[in-house]
C-alpha positions as a Python dict, from the first residue, in 0.01 Angstrom:
ca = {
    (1, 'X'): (0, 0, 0),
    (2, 'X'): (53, 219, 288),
    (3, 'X'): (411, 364, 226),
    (4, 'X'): (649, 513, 513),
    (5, 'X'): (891, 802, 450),
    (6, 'X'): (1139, 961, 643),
    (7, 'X'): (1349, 874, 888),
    (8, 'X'): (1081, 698, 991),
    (9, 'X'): (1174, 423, 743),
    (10, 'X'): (1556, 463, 737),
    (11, 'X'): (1495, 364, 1103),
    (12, 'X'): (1336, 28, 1026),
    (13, 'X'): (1642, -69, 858),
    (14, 'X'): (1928, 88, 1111),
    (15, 'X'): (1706, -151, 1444),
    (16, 'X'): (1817, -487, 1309),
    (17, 'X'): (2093, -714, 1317),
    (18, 'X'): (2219, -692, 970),
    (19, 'X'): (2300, -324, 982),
    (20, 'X'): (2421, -312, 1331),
    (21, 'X'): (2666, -565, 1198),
    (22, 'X'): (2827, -288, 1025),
    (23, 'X'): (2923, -184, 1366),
    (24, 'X'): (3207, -447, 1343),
    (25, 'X'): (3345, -367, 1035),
    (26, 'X'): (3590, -66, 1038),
    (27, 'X'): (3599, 126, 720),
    (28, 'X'): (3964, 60, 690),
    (29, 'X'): (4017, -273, 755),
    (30, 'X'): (4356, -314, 922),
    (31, 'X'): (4451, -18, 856),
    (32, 'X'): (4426, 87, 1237),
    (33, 'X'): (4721, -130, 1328),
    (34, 'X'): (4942, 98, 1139),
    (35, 'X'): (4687, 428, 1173),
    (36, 'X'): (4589, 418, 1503),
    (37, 'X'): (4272, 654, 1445),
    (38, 'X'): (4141, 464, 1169),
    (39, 'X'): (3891, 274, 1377),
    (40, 'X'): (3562, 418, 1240),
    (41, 'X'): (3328, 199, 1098),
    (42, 'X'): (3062, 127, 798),
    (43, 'X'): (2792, 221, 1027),
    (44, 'X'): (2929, 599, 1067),
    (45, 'X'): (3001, 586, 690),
    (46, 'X'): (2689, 475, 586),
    (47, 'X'): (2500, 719, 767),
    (48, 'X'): (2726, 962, 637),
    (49, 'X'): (2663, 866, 290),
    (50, 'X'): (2275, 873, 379),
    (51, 'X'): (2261, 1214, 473),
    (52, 'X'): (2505, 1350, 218),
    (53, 'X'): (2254, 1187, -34),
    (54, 'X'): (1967, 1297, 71),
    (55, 'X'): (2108, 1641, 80),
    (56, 'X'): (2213, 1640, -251),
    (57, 'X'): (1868, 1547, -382),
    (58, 'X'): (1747, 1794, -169),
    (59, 'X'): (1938, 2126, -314),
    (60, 'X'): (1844, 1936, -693),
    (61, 'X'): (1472, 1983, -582),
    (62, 'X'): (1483, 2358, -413),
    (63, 'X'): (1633, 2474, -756),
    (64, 'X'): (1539, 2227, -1017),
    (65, 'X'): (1282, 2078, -839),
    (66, 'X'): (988, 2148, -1070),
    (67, 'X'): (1188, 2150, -1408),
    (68, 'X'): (1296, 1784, -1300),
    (69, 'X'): (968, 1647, -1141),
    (70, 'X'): (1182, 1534, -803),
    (71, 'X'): (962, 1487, -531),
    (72, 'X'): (991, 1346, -148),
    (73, 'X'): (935, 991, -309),
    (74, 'X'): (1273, 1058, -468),
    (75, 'X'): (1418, 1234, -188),
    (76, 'X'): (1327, 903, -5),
    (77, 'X'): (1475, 653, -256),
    (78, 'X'): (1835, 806, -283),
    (79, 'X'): (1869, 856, 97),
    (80, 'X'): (1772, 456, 131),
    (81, 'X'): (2067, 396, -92),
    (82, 'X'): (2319, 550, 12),
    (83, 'X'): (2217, 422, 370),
    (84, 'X'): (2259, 51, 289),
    (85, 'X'): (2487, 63, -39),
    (86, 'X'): (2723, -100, 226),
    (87, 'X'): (2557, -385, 342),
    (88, 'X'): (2691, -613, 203),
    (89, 'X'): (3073, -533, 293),
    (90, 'X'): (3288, -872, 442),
    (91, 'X'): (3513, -897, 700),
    (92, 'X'): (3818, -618, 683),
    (93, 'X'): (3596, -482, 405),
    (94, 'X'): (3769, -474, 65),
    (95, 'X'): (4044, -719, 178),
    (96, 'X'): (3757, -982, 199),
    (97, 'X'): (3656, -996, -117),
    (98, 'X'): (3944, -866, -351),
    (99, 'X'): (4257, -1051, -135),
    (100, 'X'): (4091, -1397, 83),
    (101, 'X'): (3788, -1484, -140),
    (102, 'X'): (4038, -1485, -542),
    (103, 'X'): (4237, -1732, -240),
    (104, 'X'): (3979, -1993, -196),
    (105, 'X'): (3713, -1955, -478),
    (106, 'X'): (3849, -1968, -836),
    (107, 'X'): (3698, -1670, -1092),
    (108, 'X'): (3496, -1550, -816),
    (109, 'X'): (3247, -1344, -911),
    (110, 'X'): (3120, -1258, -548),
    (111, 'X'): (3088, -856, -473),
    (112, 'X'): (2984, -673, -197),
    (113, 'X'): (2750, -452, -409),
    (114, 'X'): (2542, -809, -505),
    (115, 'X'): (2545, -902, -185),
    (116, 'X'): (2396, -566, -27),
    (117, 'X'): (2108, -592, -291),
    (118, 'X'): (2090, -1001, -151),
    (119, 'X'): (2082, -829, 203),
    (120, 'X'): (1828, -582, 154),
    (121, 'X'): (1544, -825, -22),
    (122, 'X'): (1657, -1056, 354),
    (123, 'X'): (1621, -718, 564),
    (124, 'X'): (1248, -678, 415),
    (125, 'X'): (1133, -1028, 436),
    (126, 'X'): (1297, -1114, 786),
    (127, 'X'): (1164, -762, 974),
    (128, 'X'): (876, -719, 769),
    (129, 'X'): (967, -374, 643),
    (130, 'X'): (668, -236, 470),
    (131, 'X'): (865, -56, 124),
    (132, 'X'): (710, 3, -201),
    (133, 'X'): (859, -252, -452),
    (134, 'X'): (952, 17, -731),
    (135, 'X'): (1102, 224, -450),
    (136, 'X'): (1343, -96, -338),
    (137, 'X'): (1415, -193, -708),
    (138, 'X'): (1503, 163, -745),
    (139, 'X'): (1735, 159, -428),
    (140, 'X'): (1917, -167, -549),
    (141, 'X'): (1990, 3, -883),
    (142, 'X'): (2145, 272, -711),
    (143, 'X'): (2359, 72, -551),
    (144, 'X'): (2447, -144, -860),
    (145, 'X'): (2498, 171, -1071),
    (146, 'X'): (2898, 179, -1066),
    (147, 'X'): (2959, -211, -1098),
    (148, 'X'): (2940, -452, -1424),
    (149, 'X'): (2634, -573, -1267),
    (150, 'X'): (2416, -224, -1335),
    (151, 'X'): (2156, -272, -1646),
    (152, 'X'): (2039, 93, -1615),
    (153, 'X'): (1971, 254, -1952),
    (154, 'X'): (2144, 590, -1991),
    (155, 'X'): (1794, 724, -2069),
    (156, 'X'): (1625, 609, -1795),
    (157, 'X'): (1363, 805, -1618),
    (158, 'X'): (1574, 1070, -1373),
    (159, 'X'): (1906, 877, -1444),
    (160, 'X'): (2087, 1176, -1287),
    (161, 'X'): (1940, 1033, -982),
    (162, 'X'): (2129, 709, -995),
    (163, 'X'): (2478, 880, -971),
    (164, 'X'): (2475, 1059, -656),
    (165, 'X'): (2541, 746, -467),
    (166, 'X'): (2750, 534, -680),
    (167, 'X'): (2868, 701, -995),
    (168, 'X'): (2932, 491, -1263),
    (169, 'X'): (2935, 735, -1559),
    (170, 'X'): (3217, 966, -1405),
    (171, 'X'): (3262, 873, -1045),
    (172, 'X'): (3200, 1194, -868),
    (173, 'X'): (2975, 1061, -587),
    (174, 'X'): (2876, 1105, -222),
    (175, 'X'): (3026, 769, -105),
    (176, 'X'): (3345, 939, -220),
    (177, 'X'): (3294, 1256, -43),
    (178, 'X'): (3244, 1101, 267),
    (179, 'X'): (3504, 840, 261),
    (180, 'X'): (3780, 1080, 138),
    (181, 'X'): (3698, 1326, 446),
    (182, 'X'): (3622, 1084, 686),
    (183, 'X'): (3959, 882, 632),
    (184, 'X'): (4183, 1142, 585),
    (185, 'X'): (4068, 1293, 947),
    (186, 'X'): (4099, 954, 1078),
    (187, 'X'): (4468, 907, 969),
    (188, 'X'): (4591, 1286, 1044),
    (189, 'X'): (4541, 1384, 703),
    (190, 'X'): (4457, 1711, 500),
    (191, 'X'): (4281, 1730, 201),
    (192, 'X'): (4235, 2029, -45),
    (193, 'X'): (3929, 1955, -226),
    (194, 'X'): (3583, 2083, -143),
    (195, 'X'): (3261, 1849, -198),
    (196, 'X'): (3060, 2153, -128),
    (197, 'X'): (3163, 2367, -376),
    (198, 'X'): (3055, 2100, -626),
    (199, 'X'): (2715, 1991, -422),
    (200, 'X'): (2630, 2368, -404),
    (201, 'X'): (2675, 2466, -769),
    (202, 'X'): (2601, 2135, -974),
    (203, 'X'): (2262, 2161, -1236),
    (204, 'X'): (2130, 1889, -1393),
    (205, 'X'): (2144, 1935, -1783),
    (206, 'X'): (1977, 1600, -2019),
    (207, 'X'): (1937, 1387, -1731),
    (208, 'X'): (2312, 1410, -1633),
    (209, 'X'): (2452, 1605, -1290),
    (210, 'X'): (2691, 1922, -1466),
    (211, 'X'): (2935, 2097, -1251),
    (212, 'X'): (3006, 2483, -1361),
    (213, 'X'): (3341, 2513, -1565),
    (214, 'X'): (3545, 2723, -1283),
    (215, 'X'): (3562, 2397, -1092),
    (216, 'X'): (3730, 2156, -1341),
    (217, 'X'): (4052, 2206, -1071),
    (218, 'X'): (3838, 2128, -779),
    (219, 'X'): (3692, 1841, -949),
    (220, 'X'): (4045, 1725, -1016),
    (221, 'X'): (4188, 1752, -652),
    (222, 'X'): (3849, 1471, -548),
    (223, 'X'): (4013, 1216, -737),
    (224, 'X'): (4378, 1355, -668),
    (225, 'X'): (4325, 1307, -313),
    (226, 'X'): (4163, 967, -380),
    (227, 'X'): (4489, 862, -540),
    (228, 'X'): (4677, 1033, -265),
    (229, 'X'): (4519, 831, 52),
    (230, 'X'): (4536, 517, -160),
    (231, 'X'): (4940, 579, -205),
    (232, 'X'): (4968, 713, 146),
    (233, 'X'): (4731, 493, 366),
    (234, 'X'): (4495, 249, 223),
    (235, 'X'): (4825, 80, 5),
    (236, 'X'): (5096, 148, 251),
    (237, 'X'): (5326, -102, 303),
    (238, 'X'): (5316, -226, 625),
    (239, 'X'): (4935, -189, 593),
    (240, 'X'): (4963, -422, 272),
    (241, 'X'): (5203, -683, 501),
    (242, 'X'): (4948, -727, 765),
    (243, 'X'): (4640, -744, 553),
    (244, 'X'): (4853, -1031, 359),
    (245, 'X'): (4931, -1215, 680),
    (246, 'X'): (4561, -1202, 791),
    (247, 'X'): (4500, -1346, 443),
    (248, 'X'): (4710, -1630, 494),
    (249, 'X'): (4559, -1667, 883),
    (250, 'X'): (4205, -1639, 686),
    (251, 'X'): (4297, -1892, 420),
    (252, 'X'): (4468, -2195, 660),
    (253, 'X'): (4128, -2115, 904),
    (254, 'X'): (3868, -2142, 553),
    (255, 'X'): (3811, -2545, 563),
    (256, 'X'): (3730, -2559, 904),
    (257, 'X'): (3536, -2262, 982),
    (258, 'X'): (3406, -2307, 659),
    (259, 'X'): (3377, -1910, 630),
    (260, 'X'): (3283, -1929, 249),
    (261, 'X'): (2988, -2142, 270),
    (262, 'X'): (2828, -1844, 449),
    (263, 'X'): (2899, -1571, 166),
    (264, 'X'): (2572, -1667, -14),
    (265, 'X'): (2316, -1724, 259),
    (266, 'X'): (2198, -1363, 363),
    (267, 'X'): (2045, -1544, 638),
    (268, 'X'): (2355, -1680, 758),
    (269, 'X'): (2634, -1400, 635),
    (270, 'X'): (2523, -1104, 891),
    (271, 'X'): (2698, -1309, 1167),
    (272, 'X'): (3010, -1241, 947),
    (273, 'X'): (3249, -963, 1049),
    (274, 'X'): (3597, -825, 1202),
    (275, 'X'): (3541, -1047, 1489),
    (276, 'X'): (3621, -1352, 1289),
    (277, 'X'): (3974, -1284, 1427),
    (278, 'X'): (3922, -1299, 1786),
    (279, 'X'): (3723, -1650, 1708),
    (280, 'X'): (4047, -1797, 1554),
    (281, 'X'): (4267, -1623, 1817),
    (282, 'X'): (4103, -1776, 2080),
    (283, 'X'): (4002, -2086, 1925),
    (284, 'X'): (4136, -2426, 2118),
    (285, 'X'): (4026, -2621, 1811),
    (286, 'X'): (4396, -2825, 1679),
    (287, 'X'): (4307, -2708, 1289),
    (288, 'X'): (4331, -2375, 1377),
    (289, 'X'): (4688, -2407, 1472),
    (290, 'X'): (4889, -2267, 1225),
    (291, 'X'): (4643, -1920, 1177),
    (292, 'X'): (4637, -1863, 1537),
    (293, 'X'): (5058, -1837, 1491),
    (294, 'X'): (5028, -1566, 1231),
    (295, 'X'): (4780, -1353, 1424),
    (296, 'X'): (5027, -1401, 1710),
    (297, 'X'): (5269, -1260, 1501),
    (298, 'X'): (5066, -955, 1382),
    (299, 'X'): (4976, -929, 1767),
    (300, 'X'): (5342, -920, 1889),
    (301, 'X'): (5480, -721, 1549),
    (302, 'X'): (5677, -977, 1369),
    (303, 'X'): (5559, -892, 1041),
    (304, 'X'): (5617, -1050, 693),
    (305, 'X'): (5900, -820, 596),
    (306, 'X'): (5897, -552, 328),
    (307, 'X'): (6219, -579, 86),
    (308, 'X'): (6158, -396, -167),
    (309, 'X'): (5890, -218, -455),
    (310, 'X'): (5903, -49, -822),
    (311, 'X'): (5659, 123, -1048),
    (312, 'X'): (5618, -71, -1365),
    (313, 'X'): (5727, 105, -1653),
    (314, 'X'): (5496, 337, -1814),
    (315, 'X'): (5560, 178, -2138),
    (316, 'X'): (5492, -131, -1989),
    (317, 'X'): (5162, -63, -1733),
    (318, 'X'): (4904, -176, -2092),
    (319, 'X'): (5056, -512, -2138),
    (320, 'X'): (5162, -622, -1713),
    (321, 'X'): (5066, -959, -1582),
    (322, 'X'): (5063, -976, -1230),
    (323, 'X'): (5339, -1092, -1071),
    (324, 'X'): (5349, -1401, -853),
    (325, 'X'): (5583, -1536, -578),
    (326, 'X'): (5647, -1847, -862),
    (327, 'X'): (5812, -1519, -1009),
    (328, 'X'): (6046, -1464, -801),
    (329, 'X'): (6156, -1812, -735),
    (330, 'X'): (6232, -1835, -1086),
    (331, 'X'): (6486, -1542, -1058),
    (332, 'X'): (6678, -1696, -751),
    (333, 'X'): (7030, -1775, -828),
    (334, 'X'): (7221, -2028, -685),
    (335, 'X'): (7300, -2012, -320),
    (336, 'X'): (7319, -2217, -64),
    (337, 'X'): (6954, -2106, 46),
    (338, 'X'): (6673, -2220, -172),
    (339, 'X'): (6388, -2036, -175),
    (340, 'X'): (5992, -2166, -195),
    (341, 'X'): (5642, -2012, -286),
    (342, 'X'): (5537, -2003, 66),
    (343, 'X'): (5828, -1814, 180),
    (344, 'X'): (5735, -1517, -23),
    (345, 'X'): (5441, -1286, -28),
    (346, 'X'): (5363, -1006, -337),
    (347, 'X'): (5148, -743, -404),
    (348, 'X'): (5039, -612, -692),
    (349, 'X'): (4911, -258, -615),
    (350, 'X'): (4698, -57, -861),
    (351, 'X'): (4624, 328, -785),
    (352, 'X'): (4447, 538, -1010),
    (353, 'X'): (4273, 857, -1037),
    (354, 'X'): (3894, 605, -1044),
    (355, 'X'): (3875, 518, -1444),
    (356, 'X'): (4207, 308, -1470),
    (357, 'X'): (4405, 418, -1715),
    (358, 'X'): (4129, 660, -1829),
    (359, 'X'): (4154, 1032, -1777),
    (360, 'X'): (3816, 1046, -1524),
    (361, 'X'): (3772, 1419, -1646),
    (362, 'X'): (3730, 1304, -1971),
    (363, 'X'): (3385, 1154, -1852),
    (364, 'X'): (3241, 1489, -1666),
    (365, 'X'): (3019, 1762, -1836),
    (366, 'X'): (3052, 2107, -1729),
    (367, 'X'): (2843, 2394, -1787),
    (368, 'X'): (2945, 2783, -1862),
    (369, 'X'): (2719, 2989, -1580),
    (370, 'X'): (2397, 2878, -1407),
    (371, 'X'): (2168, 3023, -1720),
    (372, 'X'): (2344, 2788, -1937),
    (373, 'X'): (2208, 2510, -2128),
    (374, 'X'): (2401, 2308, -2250),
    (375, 'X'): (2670, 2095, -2134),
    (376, 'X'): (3031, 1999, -2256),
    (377, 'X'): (3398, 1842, -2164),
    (378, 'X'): (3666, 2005, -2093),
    (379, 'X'): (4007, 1889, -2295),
    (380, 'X'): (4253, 1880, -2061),
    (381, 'X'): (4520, 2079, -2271),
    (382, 'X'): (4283, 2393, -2228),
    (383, 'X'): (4312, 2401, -1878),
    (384, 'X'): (4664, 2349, -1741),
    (385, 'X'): (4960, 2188, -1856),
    (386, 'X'): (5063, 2083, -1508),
    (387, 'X'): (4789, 1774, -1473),
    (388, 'X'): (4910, 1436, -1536),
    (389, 'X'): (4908, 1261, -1859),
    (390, 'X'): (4956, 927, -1728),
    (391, 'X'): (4642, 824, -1462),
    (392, 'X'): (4751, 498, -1327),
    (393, 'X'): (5017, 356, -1117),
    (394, 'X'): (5121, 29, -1084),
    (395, 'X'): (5329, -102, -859),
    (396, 'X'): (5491, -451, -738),
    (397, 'X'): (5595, -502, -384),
    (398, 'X'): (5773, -796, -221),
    (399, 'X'): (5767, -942, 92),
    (400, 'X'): (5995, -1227, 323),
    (401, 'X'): (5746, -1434, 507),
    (402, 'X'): (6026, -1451, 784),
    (403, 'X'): (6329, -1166, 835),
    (404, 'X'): (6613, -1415, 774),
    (405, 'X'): (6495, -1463, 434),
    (406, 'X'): (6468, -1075, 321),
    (407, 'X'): (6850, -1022, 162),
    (408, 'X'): (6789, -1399, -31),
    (409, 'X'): (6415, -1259, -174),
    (410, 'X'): (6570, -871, -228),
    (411, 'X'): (6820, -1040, -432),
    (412, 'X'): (6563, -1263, -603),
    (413, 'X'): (6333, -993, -669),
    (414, 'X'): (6617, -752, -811),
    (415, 'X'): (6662, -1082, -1078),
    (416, 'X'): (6361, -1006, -1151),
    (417, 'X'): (6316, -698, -1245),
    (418, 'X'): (6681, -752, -1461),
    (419, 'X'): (6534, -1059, -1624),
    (420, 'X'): (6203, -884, -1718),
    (421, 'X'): (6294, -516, -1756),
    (422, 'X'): (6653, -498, -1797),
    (423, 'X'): (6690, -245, -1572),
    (424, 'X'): (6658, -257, -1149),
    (425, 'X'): (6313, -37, -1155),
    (426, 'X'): (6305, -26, -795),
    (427, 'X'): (6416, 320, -668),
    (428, 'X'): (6706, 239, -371),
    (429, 'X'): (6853, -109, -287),
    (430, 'X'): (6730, -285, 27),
    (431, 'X'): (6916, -148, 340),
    (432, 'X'): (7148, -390, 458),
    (433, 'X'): (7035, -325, 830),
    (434, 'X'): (6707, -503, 700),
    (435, 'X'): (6899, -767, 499),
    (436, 'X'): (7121, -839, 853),
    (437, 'X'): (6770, -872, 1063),
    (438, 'X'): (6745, -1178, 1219),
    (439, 'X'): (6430, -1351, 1388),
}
């Protein structure tokens, strides 16, 4: 078969439909409405990611290049990857399949990762792409490497090659360094790590990417600022209030537009994307009714209203169940205003430092000095005393579907926390200008 490297290739998959869809996904979701710079997309990402990969293989092969047997073929395979590891990404990208689709499908099992591998075997029948087979299974491992869906062997041939995209052994990864830069310039945000202090002194030692010791700091600011723009932007909680509303809008529009019946035709799911909003918004159609109201009311501002939020006890993070609105209902006390389900919205946040509870460190081998051999982990208590010991937040939030209901769910959801903690975890009490806010 007469194979095609380069851009050359790259090329054959950026001129079609399916990845100029990615054009009409922002990388952020919703985010935008309360960041008004984050409007960049998962095209610009994924090109991002496709160069930063193929530069990475690139500085493995100019100074490991012949201990490691990496050749253009290689160089090739990894860039493909990280180009299209985003195919498969829904509307408002993570919102679509973690938030709407656990709405309408019970134990889904749907992921964008599975459905970027579905898209890519589409892309190469539809347009005829001519790709070597090995090359594509190689690409759609790559992309699978980080989820429960990878079946790589940790002794596969050039394994070190499959975590430069999508890191599933210790999550350092150039979809990461992108992202993290790219949003935190979007929303007016610094950063103090350096992915080029890590891309220009990693080795590979027994088929596993090693970072030298002096950067275990800089390796632990990458997944400090991951935690940070997750706290400060991607979970922020007016961001959280209108990605919940455009759930609802999503959910009440799902049995006429049918939107899930298109998440497992390839053929049919490219035609999904942000602009599933504007077709509801404008929509004359009488079903559509009640989700046109609610993206009126993200439109015009009048937002389901944020009462009030707490950290779940550390001693208390191993065993939490999420809570539900059915919750909070429960904890109501008598009034003369009786609360139901669909008056109240929660979110259960999770931020973490990329291995749950897990210290991510723990997972990373570094080496002594460029000469060196052999690899190890760093304990943590050998390097500073000041880095956390706990590596995962969780956090409940609460939310009034309409403002003259916040001071009946604030009181409700300080029940709560009485009747399951025995304490009020939550860190202030609900202003009272909020609780006084009428419609």
């Amino acid at each position: 078969m007469k194979f095609t490297f380069g851009l050359q290739l790259c090329l054959k998959f950026i001129d079609t439909e399916q990845f100029q869809r990615l054009r009409e996904l922002k990388q952020l979701g919703v985010t935008n409405m309360v960041y008004p710079g984050a409007v960049h997309s998962r095209f610009e990402h994924s090109l991002g990611v496709y160069w930063l990969a193929g530069e990475n293989v690139q500085k493995l092969k100019n100074f490991q290049g012949m201990e490691l047997g990496i050749d253009n073929y290689d160089l090739q395979t990894v860039r493909l990857a990280g180009l299209l590891h985003d195919i498969g990404h829904g509307p408002f990208s993570h919102m679509f399949e973690r938030e709407f689709l656990p709405k309408v499908i019970s134990d889904s099992q749907w992921s964008h990762e599975l459905m970027s591998v579905n898209m890519i075997d589409h892309m190469v029948d539809t347009h005829h792409i001519d790709v070597d087979a090995q090359m594509l299974k190689r690409v759609k491992d790559m992309i699978l490497a980080s989820t429960e869906f990878s079946q790589l062997k940790s002794n596969a041939e050039k394994r070190f090659l499959y975590d430069i995209v999508a890191n599933g052994r210790n999550g350092i990864d150039v979809d990461k360094f992108d992202y993290i830069v790219r949003d935190s310039r979007a929303c007016g945000l610094g950063f103090n790590f350096q992915f080029q202090r890590l891309t220009e002194t990693m080795k590979v030692i027994d088929n596993e990417i090693c970072y030298p010791a002096k950067e275990y700091r800089n390796v632990h600011k990458l997944f400090a600022t991951r935690a940070d723009l997750y706290r400060t932007v991607y979970m922020h909680p007016k961001v959280k209030a209108i990605e919940l509303m455009i759930v609802d809008a999503m959910v009440k529009a799902n049995s006429f537009l049918e939107i899930t019946s298109l998440i497992n035709d390839p053929s049919e799911y490219w035609k999904l994307d942000d602009t599933i909003l504007k077709t509801i918004e404008i929509a004359p159609d009488p079903e559509l009714a009640e989700a046109k109201e609610l993206i009126l009311r993200v439109r015009r501002r009048q937002l389901y209203q944020f009462c009030n939020e707490y950290a779940v006890p550390k001693d208390k993070i191993d065993h939490f169940k999420a809570v539900t609105a059915q919750d909070i209902i429960c904890s109501q006390k008598h009034t003369s205003l009786t609360l139901k389900e669909e008056d109240i919205a929660v979110s259960n946040v999770k931020i973490d430092l990329a291995r749950g509870r897990e210290n991510p460190l723990e997972c990373i081998n570094f080496f002594k000095d460029y000469d060196s051999t052999e690899k190890f982990v760093i304990p943590e208590d050998r390097v500073s005393h000041l880095l956390p010991t706990t590596y995962q937040d969780k956090i409940v939030r609460v939310y009034a579907k309409k403002p003259e209901l916040v001071e009946a769910v604030s009181e409700a959801f300080e029940n709560f926390q009485m009747r399951t903690y025995g304490i009020k975890a939550q860190v202030h009490a609900t202003p009272e200008k909020k609780k006084r806010r009428i419609m």
